[in-house]
Amino acid sequence: MDTKRLLSTYTLIGANLVPLFGVLFLSWSLVEILFLFWAETAVIGIVAFWKIVLAKKIDAREMEAYKKMPVMPAHPGRLTKRFLLFFFPFHFGMFMLGHAIFLTSFFLDNGQTISSVFGISLMYSLLTLFASHLVSFFVNYVGKKEYHDMTPQVVMIQPYKRVVMMHITVLFGGIVVSALGSPVVALVILVLMKIALDLFAHKKEHAVDPVSSTL
């Protein structure tokens, strides 16, 4: 693994250790952990939006369709990208809303709101997670020119794969932790599971295909 890849990996681990610190030393609850990871979903979506903006590769089937046109467009694939840049924020936002409704219904007590859960320490933790995703974006996607190997369609799907896998595991774990009475040990295991999933998704996401047609 090269130095740049190590930097983004260590940053990811470091950012995810902050919630672990919160559980062990700041008495963070299960609800705080779950909503922190929910808020991180927004960070993943923001980064994905800018990945779509930079993506250069054209889908092979789309390129074949362009080649069959009487006149080849001057900028093939641009219309698709523009559509995805409008569609993705709306669709991902609805995905986050559905997730928030689920969390609110099952984990918040009467009178609690999402804003009441987010204290200043949780906001700092979210900022470290945001920084981790930005480091990965600039080191891998921009610095290693991964955007040359990515179609807007593939980039749009990536965050769903990552978030769905992570949150199904975390939510299932959260239900188990809640049933156990939210002991610290169980919360620690939940955070460690999330770190492991993040590392797996990070490694898989940055194993890109060779360059072909570009926008």
XYZ file of N, CA and C in Angstrom:
645
model
N 0.853 -1.197 0.000
C 0.000 0.000 0.000
C 0.886 1.244 0.000
N 0.625 2.225 -0.930
C 1.478 3.396 -1.033
C 1.197 4.378 0.100
N 2.082 5.389 0.193
C 2.007 6.349 1.297
C 0.699 7.126 1.295
N 0.238 7.545 0.104
C -1.001 8.318 0.024
C -2.199 7.482 0.471
N -2.225 6.215 0.037
C -3.327 5.350 0.441
C -3.305 5.121 1.950
N -2.091 4.994 2.499
C -1.960 4.827 3.947
C -2.476 6.056 4.692
N -2.200 7.249 4.135
C -2.656 8.485 4.769
C -4.173 8.501 4.893
N -4.868 8.186 3.808
C -6.330 8.210 3.853
C -6.876 7.108 4.758
N -6.191 5.959 4.792
C -6.630 4.857 5.655
C -6.465 5.217 7.125
N -5.299 5.772 7.472
C -5.056 6.157 8.867
C -5.984 7.288 9.301
N -6.281 8.209 8.381
C -7.205 9.298 8.697
C -8.606 8.752 8.969
N -9.011 7.776 8.160
C -10.317 7.138 8.361
C -10.388 6.472 9.735
N -9.342 5.728 10.077
C -9.318 5.051 11.381
C -9.338 6.074 12.513
N -8.508 7.120 12.378
C -8.432 8.147 13.415
C -9.762 8.838 13.649
N -10.455 9.178 12.556
C -11.752 9.850 12.684
C -12.782 8.948 13.352
N -12.711 7.651 13.065
C -13.664 6.711 13.656
C -13.326 6.345 15.093
N -12.109 6.664 15.523
C -11.752 6.423 16.922
C -12.353 7.480 17.849
N -12.752 8.621 17.281
C -13.373 9.671 18.099
C -14.682 9.181 18.726
N -15.584 8.541 17.957
C -16.776 7.976 18.605
C -16.435 6.933 19.671
N -15.374 6.181 19.446
C -14.946 5.202 20.450
C -14.528 5.909 21.733
N -13.803 7.021 21.582
C -13.415 7.845 22.728
C -14.665 8.383 23.432
N -15.646 8.812 22.637
C -16.883 9.343 23.211
C -17.624 8.317 24.046
N -17.644 7.073 23.564
C -18.314 5.997 24.308
C -17.578 5.696 25.609
N -16.244 5.629 25.529
C -15.449 5.218 26.687
C -15.291 6.312 27.738
N -15.177 7.574 27.288
C -14.822 8.642 28.232
C -15.849 9.772 28.348
N -16.783 9.866 27.394
C -17.770 10.946 27.434
C -19.189 10.427 27.633
N -19.300 9.144 27.865
C -20.605 8.505 28.129
C -21.610 8.702 26.999
N -21.123 8.654 25.755
C -22.048 8.760 24.634
C -22.994 7.571 24.636
N -24.242 7.841 24.303
C -25.276 6.807 24.306
C -25.396 6.157 22.931
N -26.170 5.095 22.876
C -26.457 4.426 21.607
C -27.115 5.388 20.630
N -28.049 6.200 21.124
C -28.757 7.155 20.265
C -27.780 8.139 19.634
N -26.842 8.644 20.419
C -25.856 9.590 19.890
C -24.989 8.937 18.816
N -24.571 7.714 19.048
C -23.750 7.000 18.068
C -24.524 6.782 16.772
N -25.767 6.338 16.873
C -26.571 6.063 15.681
C -26.831 7.327 14.866
N -27.121 8.442 15.547
C -27.384 9.678 14.810
C -26.100 10.311 14.272
N -24.981 10.064 14.930
C -23.704 10.513 14.382
C -23.431 9.809 13.058
N -23.625 8.503 13.024
C -23.397 7.748 11.794
C -24.428 8.110 10.724
N -25.640 8.463 11.156
C -26.637 8.949 10.194
C -26.177 10.267 9.572
N -25.670 11.177 10.391
C -25.192 12.467 9.880
C -24.001 12.280 8.948
N -23.180 11.267 9.211
C -22.046 10.988 8.326
C -22.528 10.623 6.924
N -23.732 10.076 6.840
C -24.301 9.752 5.533
C -24.391 10.997 4.659
N -24.752 12.131 5.255
C -24.818 13.389 4.507
C -23.444 13.769 3.981
N -22.416 13.547 4.788
C -21.039 13.826 4.367
C -20.683 12.970 3.158
N -21.019 11.686 3.229
C -20.746 10.774 2.117
C -21.466 11.245 0.857
N -22.701 11.719 1.009
C -23.461 12.217 -0.127
C -22.856 13.468 -0.741
N -22.390 14.383 0.098
C -21.762 15.618 -0.398
C -20.508 15.296 -1.200
N -19.688 14.411 -0.673
C -18.458 14.024 -1.374
C -18.799 13.316 -2.683
N -19.820 12.459 -2.664
C -20.230 11.743 -3.876
C -20.695 12.711 -4.960
N -21.378 13.783 -4.561
C -21.833 14.785 -5.529
C -20.649 15.358 -6.299
N -19.588 15.714 -5.574
C -18.423 16.298 -6.237
C -17.631 15.252 -7.021
N -17.756 14.003 -6.628
C -17.152 12.937 -7.432
C -17.863 12.807 -8.777
N -19.192 12.960 -8.759
C -19.946 12.930 -10.015
C -19.518 14.087 -10.906
N -19.336 15.258 -10.310
C -18.906 16.436 -11.067
C -17.600 16.164 -11.809
N -16.660 15.490 -11.146
C -15.329 15.274 -11.722
C -15.222 14.021 -12.583
N -16.156 13.079 -12.457
C -16.051 11.795 -13.162
C -15.897 12.000 -14.671
N -14.932 11.313 -15.282
C -14.602 11.525 -16.689
C -14.961 10.362 -17.609
N -15.058 9.173 -17.056
C -15.285 7.997 -17.892
C -16.737 7.935 -18.358
N -16.957 7.473 -19.590
C -18.301 7.340 -20.141
C -18.702 5.870 -20.109
N -19.928 5.617 -19.694
C -20.443 4.255 -19.681
C -20.372 3.658 -21.084
N -19.909 2.405 -21.183
C -19.684 1.770 -22.485
C -20.969 1.692 -23.312
N -22.085 1.333 -22.676
C -23.350 1.241 -23.418
C -23.813 2.615 -23.897
N -23.572 3.619 -23.073
C -23.933 4.980 -23.469
C -23.103 5.428 -24.663
N -21.816 5.091 -24.662
C -20.942 5.468 -25.770
C -21.366 4.774 -27.058
N -21.768 3.510 -26.959
C -22.241 2.790 -28.144
C -23.480 3.460 -28.721
N -24.355 3.935 -27.858
C -25.564 4.629 -28.316
C -25.203 5.926 -29.028
N -24.212 6.638 -28.500
C -23.773 7.877 -29.151
C -23.193 7.598 -30.533
N -22.447 6.495 -30.651
C -21.802 6.157 -31.926
C -22.821 5.839 -33.019
N -24.020 5.420 -32.620
C -25.061 5.085 -33.589
C -25.830 6.313 -34.057
N -25.591 7.451 -33.414
C -26.268 8.684 -33.813
C -25.697 9.196 -35.133
N -26.535 9.862 -35.947
C -26.040 10.422 -37.219
C -24.872 11.383 -37.010
N -24.974 12.170 -35.933
C -23.901 13.121 -35.612
C -23.492 12.906 -34.159
N -22.197 12.676 -33.953
C -21.694 12.454 -32.595
C -21.734 13.766 -31.816
N -22.335 13.784 -30.605
C -22.356 15.013 -29.798
C -20.942 15.509 -29.507
N -20.806 16.824 -29.409
C -19.483 17.400 -29.130
C -18.980 16.981 -27.756
N -19.894 16.831 -26.808
C -19.518 16.437 -25.443
C -20.387 15.260 -25.002
N -20.090 14.053 -25.488
C -20.908 12.893 -25.127
C -20.888 12.631 -23.622
N -22.039 12.321 -23.094
C -22.132 12.020 -21.669
C -22.435 13.208 -20.784
N -22.332 14.410 -21.311
C -22.527 15.601 -20.479
C -23.975 15.722 -20.004
N -24.920 15.387 -20.890
C -26.330 15.492 -20.521
C -26.661 14.526 -19.383
N -26.114 13.306 -19.466
C -26.335 12.316 -18.405
C -25.789 12.818 -17.078
N -24.603 13.377 -17.116
C -23.992 13.887 -15.885
C -24.843 14.999 -15.277
N -25.323 15.908 -16.106
C -26.136 17.013 -15.589
C -27.422 16.494 -14.949
N -28.023 15.488 -15.573
C -29.237 14.904 -14.992
C -28.936 14.296 -13.625
N -27.835 13.547 -13.526
C -27.483 12.901 -12.262
C -27.161 13.922 -11.177
N -26.591 15.058 -11.564
C -26.264 16.092 -10.582
C -27.527 16.727 -9.990
N -28.634 16.676 -10.723
C -29.914 17.139 -10.177
C -30.633 16.011 -9.438
N -30.573 14.811 -10.007
C -31.320 13.681 -9.451
C -30.718 13.166 -8.151
N -29.396 13.058 -8.094
C -28.741 12.437 -6.944
C -29.027 13.149 -5.621
N -28.874 14.490 -5.525
C -29.148 15.147 -4.232
C -30.573 14.903 -3.741
N -31.545 14.931 -4.663
C -32.936 14.695 -4.270
C -33.123 13.264 -3.773
N -32.652 12.297 -4.540
C -32.852 10.890 -4.192
C -32.106 10.525 -2.912
N -30.862 10.996 -2.795
C -30.068 10.688 -1.603
C -30.664 11.375 -0.378
N -31.203 12.581 -0.584
C -31.858 13.292 0.510
C -33.082 12.538 1.015
N -33.866 11.965 0.095
C -35.029 11.175 0.490
C -34.601 9.903 1.217
N -33.490 9.334 0.771
C -32.931 8.153 1.435
C -32.568 8.490 2.882
N -31.929 9.637 3.077
C -31.560 10.071 4.425
C -32.792 10.364 5.278
N -33.810 10.951 4.670
C -35.044 11.257 5.397
C -35.704 9.976 5.905
N -35.774 8.967 5.044
C -36.351 7.692 5.449
C -35.581 7.057 6.593
N -34.264 7.163 6.519
C -33.405 6.626 7.580
C -33.646 7.385 8.887
N -33.775 8.710 8.796
C -34.009 9.536 9.992
C -35.347 9.197 10.641
N -36.364 8.981 9.818
C -37.684 8.620 10.353
C -37.610 7.293 11.104
N -36.869 6.343 10.532
C -36.708 5.039 11.191
C -36.013 5.199 12.538
N -34.906 5.951 12.553
C -34.165 6.152 13.802
C -35.016 6.874 14.842
N -35.716 7.911 14.394
C -36.551 8.689 15.311
C -37.662 7.830 15.917
N -38.258 6.987 15.085
C -39.375 6.156 15.541
C -38.947 5.091 16.542
N -37.763 4.515 16.328
C -37.361 3.360 17.129
C -36.418 3.684 18.291
N -35.684 4.803 18.192
C -34.637 5.030 19.187
C -34.789 6.302 20.016
N -35.576 7.280 19.557
C -35.737 8.511 20.333
C -36.884 8.382 21.327
N -36.674 8.926 22.518
C -37.737 8.964 23.518
C -38.702 10.099 23.200
N -39.862 10.082 23.822
C -40.837 11.159 23.631
C -40.224 12.500 24.033
N -40.371 13.484 23.152
C -39.832 14.807 23.439
C -38.433 15.029 22.897
N -37.721 13.952 22.572
C -36.385 14.087 22.004
C -36.480 14.431 20.523
N -35.527 15.233 20.064
C -35.414 15.557 18.646
C -33.984 15.298 18.205
N -33.774 15.284 16.891
C -32.420 15.065 16.377
C -31.486 16.165 16.860
N -31.976 17.417 16.867
C -31.131 18.534 17.294
C -30.755 18.425 18.767
N -31.650 17.861 19.575
C -31.340 17.723 21.006
C -30.288 16.650 21.253
N -30.159 15.716 20.327
C -29.164 14.644 20.462
C -27.765 15.164 20.166
N -27.677 16.117 19.223
C -26.368 16.584 18.764
C -25.801 17.653 19.692
N -24.922 17.229 20.590
C -24.189 18.169 21.420
C -22.933 18.634 20.702
N -22.179 19.520 21.326
C -20.979 20.083 20.705
C -19.924 19.017 20.445
N -19.794 18.056 21.358
C -18.787 17.008 21.161
C -19.135 16.132 19.966
N -20.431 15.906 19.746
C -20.860 15.114 18.597
C -20.591 15.868 17.295
N -20.761 17.187 17.328
C -20.470 18.000 16.147
C -18.987 17.945 15.805
N -18.124 17.997 16.816
C -16.684 17.882 16.571
C -16.349 16.529 15.951
N -17.003 15.486 16.438
C -16.773 14.157 15.881
C -17.204 14.097 14.422
N -18.346 14.719 14.116
C -18.817 14.752 12.732
C -17.828 15.494 11.841
N -17.237 16.566 12.361
C -16.241 17.320 11.591
C -15.005 16.478 11.301
N -14.589 15.657 12.260
C -13.431 14.785 12.009
C -13.764 13.736 10.949
N -14.999 13.231 10.962
C -15.414 12.282 9.927
C -15.460 12.962 8.561
N -15.940 14.212 8.541
C -15.964 14.993 7.301
C -14.537 15.178 6.777
N -13.617 15.509 7.679
C -12.217 15.693 7.295
C -11.639 14.410 6.712
N -11.996 13.280 7.300
C -11.516 11.986 6.808
C -11.970 11.736 5.376
N -13.244 12.013 5.095
C -13.763 11.811 3.739
C -13.125 12.791 2.752
N -12.851 14.004 3.203
C -12.190 14.980 2.331
C -10.763 14.559 2.013
N -10.055 14.041 3.004
C -8.689 13.555 2.773
C -8.705 12.452 1.725
N -9.616 11.503 1.867
C -9.720 10.415 0.899
C -10.061 10.951 -0.489
N -10.959 11.931 -0.544
C -11.360 12.524 -1.821
C -10.170 13.165 -2.529
N -9.419 13.983 -1.803
C -8.308 14.700 -2.428
C -7.088 13.810 -2.668
N -6.848 12.864 -1.771
C -5.682 11.988 -1.919
C -5.909 10.940 -3.003
N -7.066 10.292 -2.971
C -7.319 9.184 -3.893
C -8.042 9.609 -5.165
N -9.201 10.221 -5.008
C -10.026 10.522 -6.174
C -9.400 11.601 -7.056
N -8.870 12.648 -6.413
C -8.245 13.739 -7.170
C -6.756 13.483 -7.365
N -6.035 13.233 -6.265
C -4.586 13.077 -6.334
C -4.130 11.913 -7.186
N -4.822 10.782 -7.089
C -4.467 9.604 -7.877
C -5.266 9.522 -9.179
N -5.998 10.590 -9.457
C -6.776 10.725 -10.701
C -7.755 9.567 -10.921
N -8.381 9.125 -9.838
C -9.373 8.057 -9.962
C -10.587 8.505 -10.771
N -10.820 9.818 -10.841
C -11.978 10.329 -11.570
C -11.912 9.994 -13.051
N -10.706 9.723 -13.571
C -10.568 9.317 -14.970
C -11.148 7.923 -15.209
N -11.221 7.125 -14.163
C -11.670 5.736 -14.288
C -13.127 5.530 -13.894
N -13.830 6.594 -13.524
C -15.173 6.466 -12.959
C -16.222 7.125 -13.851
N -17.327 6.401 -14.090
C -18.477 7.003 -14.771
C -19.364 7.681 -13.727
N -20.107 8.709 -14.116
C -21.027 9.342 -13.166
C -22.028 8.347 -12.581
N -22.460 7.374 -13.409
C -23.429 6.382 -12.929
C -22.845 5.526 -11.810
N -21.608 5.074 -11.988
C -20.960 4.237 -10.972
C -20.744 5.032 -9.692
N -20.301 6.279 -9.840
C -20.051 7.129 -8.671
C -21.343 7.372 -7.896
N -22.449 7.529 -8.613
C -23.723 7.782 -7.943
C -24.169 6.575 -7.116
N -23.887 5.376 -7.601
C -24.310 4.154 -6.907
C -23.422 3.848 -5.705
N -22.141 4.229 -5.776
C -21.176 3.878 -4.726
C -21.637 4.210 -3.304
N -22.103 5.440 -3.037
C -22.466 5.747 -1.643
C -23.616 4.903 -1.115
N -24.542 4.512 -1.998
C -25.648 3.663 -1.549
C -25.129 2.307 -1.090
N -24.216 1.733 -1.868
C -23.637 0.442 -1.493
C -22.946 0.542 -0.142
N -22.172 1.604 0.029
C -21.418 1.777 1.265
C -22.342 2.033 2.454
N -23.277 2.942 2.268
C -24.144 3.350 3.379
C -25.118 2.243 3.771
N -25.710 1.576 2.779
C -26.676 0.518 3.089
C -26.006 -0.616 3.859
N -24.842 -1.048 3.389
C -24.125 -2.122 4.076
C -23.783 -1.719 5.510
N -23.288 -0.484 5.667
C -22.881 -0.014 6.986
C -24.078 0.113 7.927
N -25.158 0.724 7.434
C -26.272 1.022 8.332
C -27.135 -0.194 8.652
N -27.227 -1.144 7.749
C -27.940 -2.380 8.098
C -27.231 -3.056 9.264
N -25.900 -3.109 9.168
C -25.114 -3.724 10.240
C -25.227 -2.925 11.533
N -25.075 -1.599 11.428
C -25.110 -0.744 12.617
C -26.503 -0.741 13.255
N -27.548 -0.678 12.423
C -28.910 -0.671 12.967
C -29.245 -1.999 13.639
N -28.862 -3.101 12.997
C -29.094 -4.409 13.614
C -28.325 -4.507 14.929
N -27.065 -4.047 14.871
C -26.264 -4.034 16.098
C -26.863 -3.125 17.149
N -27.423 -1.983 16.703
C -28.047 -1.046 17.632
C -29.247 -1.641 18.334
N -30.039 -2.408 17.597
C -31.203 -3.071 18.200
C -30.752 -4.077 19.254
N -29.679 -4.818 18.933
C -29.147 -5.796 19.888
C -28.607 -5.088 21.128
N -27.840 -4.002 20.894
C -27.271 -3.238 22.010
C -28.381 -2.678 22.895
N -29.434 -2.146 22.264
C -30.560 -1.594 23.020
C -31.244 -2.673 23.858
N -31.393 -3.855 23.273
C -32.028 -4.964 23.995
C -31.199 -5.401 25.196
N -29.874 -5.212 25.087
C -28.978 -5.590 26.184
C -28.879 -4.508 27.257
N -29.516 -3.353 26.999
C -29.449 -2.260 27.967
C -28.323 -1.288 27.701
N -27.772 -1.311 26.478
C -26.698 -0.398 26.047
C -25.460 -0.433 26.940
N -24.912 -1.612 27.233
C -23.665 -1.646 28.005
C -22.518 -1.071 27.187
N -21.529 -0.505 27.867
C -20.399 0.136 27.192
C -19.680 -0.845 26.276
N -19.485 -2.066 26.737
C -18.776 -3.068 25.932
C -19.485 -3.293 24.598
N -20.812 -3.377 24.632
C -21.582 -3.589 23.408
C -21.472 -2.383 22.474
N -21.475 -1.171 23.039
C -21.309 0.035 22.222
C -19.933 0.073 21.575
N -18.915 -0.330 22.320
C -17.553 -0.383 21.780
C -17.495 -1.359 20.612
N -18.094 -2.520 20.775
C -18.117 -3.517 19.697
C -18.837 -2.965 18.474
N -19.923 -2.230 18.693
C -20.676 -1.630 17.592
C -19.810 -0.643 16.815
N -19.076 0.214 17.520
C -18.199 1.187 16.863
C -17.073 0.477 16.118
N -16.506 -0.566 16.711
C -15.432 -1.323 16.057
C -15.940 -2.020 14.795
N -17.167 -2.505 14.836
C -17.769 -3.105 13.640
C -17.891 -2.075 12.529
N -18.283 -0.862 12.903
C -18.426 0.206 11.910
C -17.070 0.558 11.303
N -16.024 0.587 12.120
C -14.677 0.867 11.616
C -14.257 -0.204 10.618
N -14.505 -1.466 10.954
C -14.140 -2.572 10.065
C -14.873 -2.465 8.730
N -16.157 -2.133 8.772
C -16.936 -1.981 7.544
C -16.436 -0.806 6.714
N -16.087 0.287 7.377
C -15.545 1.450 6.673
C -14.243 1.109 5.961
N -13.372 0.376 6.632
C -12.097 -0.018 6.028
C -12.324 -0.915 4.816
N -13.253 -1.854 4.937
C -13.578 -2.743 3.822
C -14.111 -1.944 2.635
N -15.060 -1.031 2.908
C -15.656 -0.220 1.846
C -14.623 0.707 1.220
N -13.746 1.260 2.040
C -12.692 2.162 1.562
C -11.759 1.440 0.591
N -11.341 0.244 0.973
C -10.436 -0.541 0.130
C -11.103 -0.921 -1.183
N -12.364 -1.341 -1.107
C -13.093 -1.757 -2.305
C -13.359 -0.577 -3.230
N -13.711 0.562 -2.654
C -14.056 1.743 -3.448
C -12.881 2.247 -4.255
N -11.681 2.107 -3.722
C -10.516 2.659 -4.408
C -9.755 1.625 -5.224
N -10.389 0.493 -5.499
C -9.858 -0.483 -6.449
C -10.573 -0.234 -7.765
N -10.063 0.718 -8.550
C -10.764 1.188 -9.746
C -10.309 0.438 -10.979
N -11.129 0.524 -12.033
C -10.836 -0.133 -13.304
C -9.928 0.733 -14.171
N -9.301 0.146 -15.188
C -8.461 0.914 -16.095
C -9.252 1.978 -16.838
N -8.556 2.979 -17.320
C -9.169 4.094 -18.041
C -9.687 3.640 -19.396
N -10.881 4.140 -19.795
C -11.348 3.925 -21.166
C -11.764 5.280 -21.720
N -12.955 5.393 -22.281
C -13.413 6.669 -22.819
C -13.615 7.673 -21.700
N -13.337 8.943 -21.958
C -13.508 9.983 -20.950
C -14.403 11.084 -21.472
N -15.035 11.787 -20.518
C -15.937 12.884 -20.888
C -15.137 14.073 -21.399
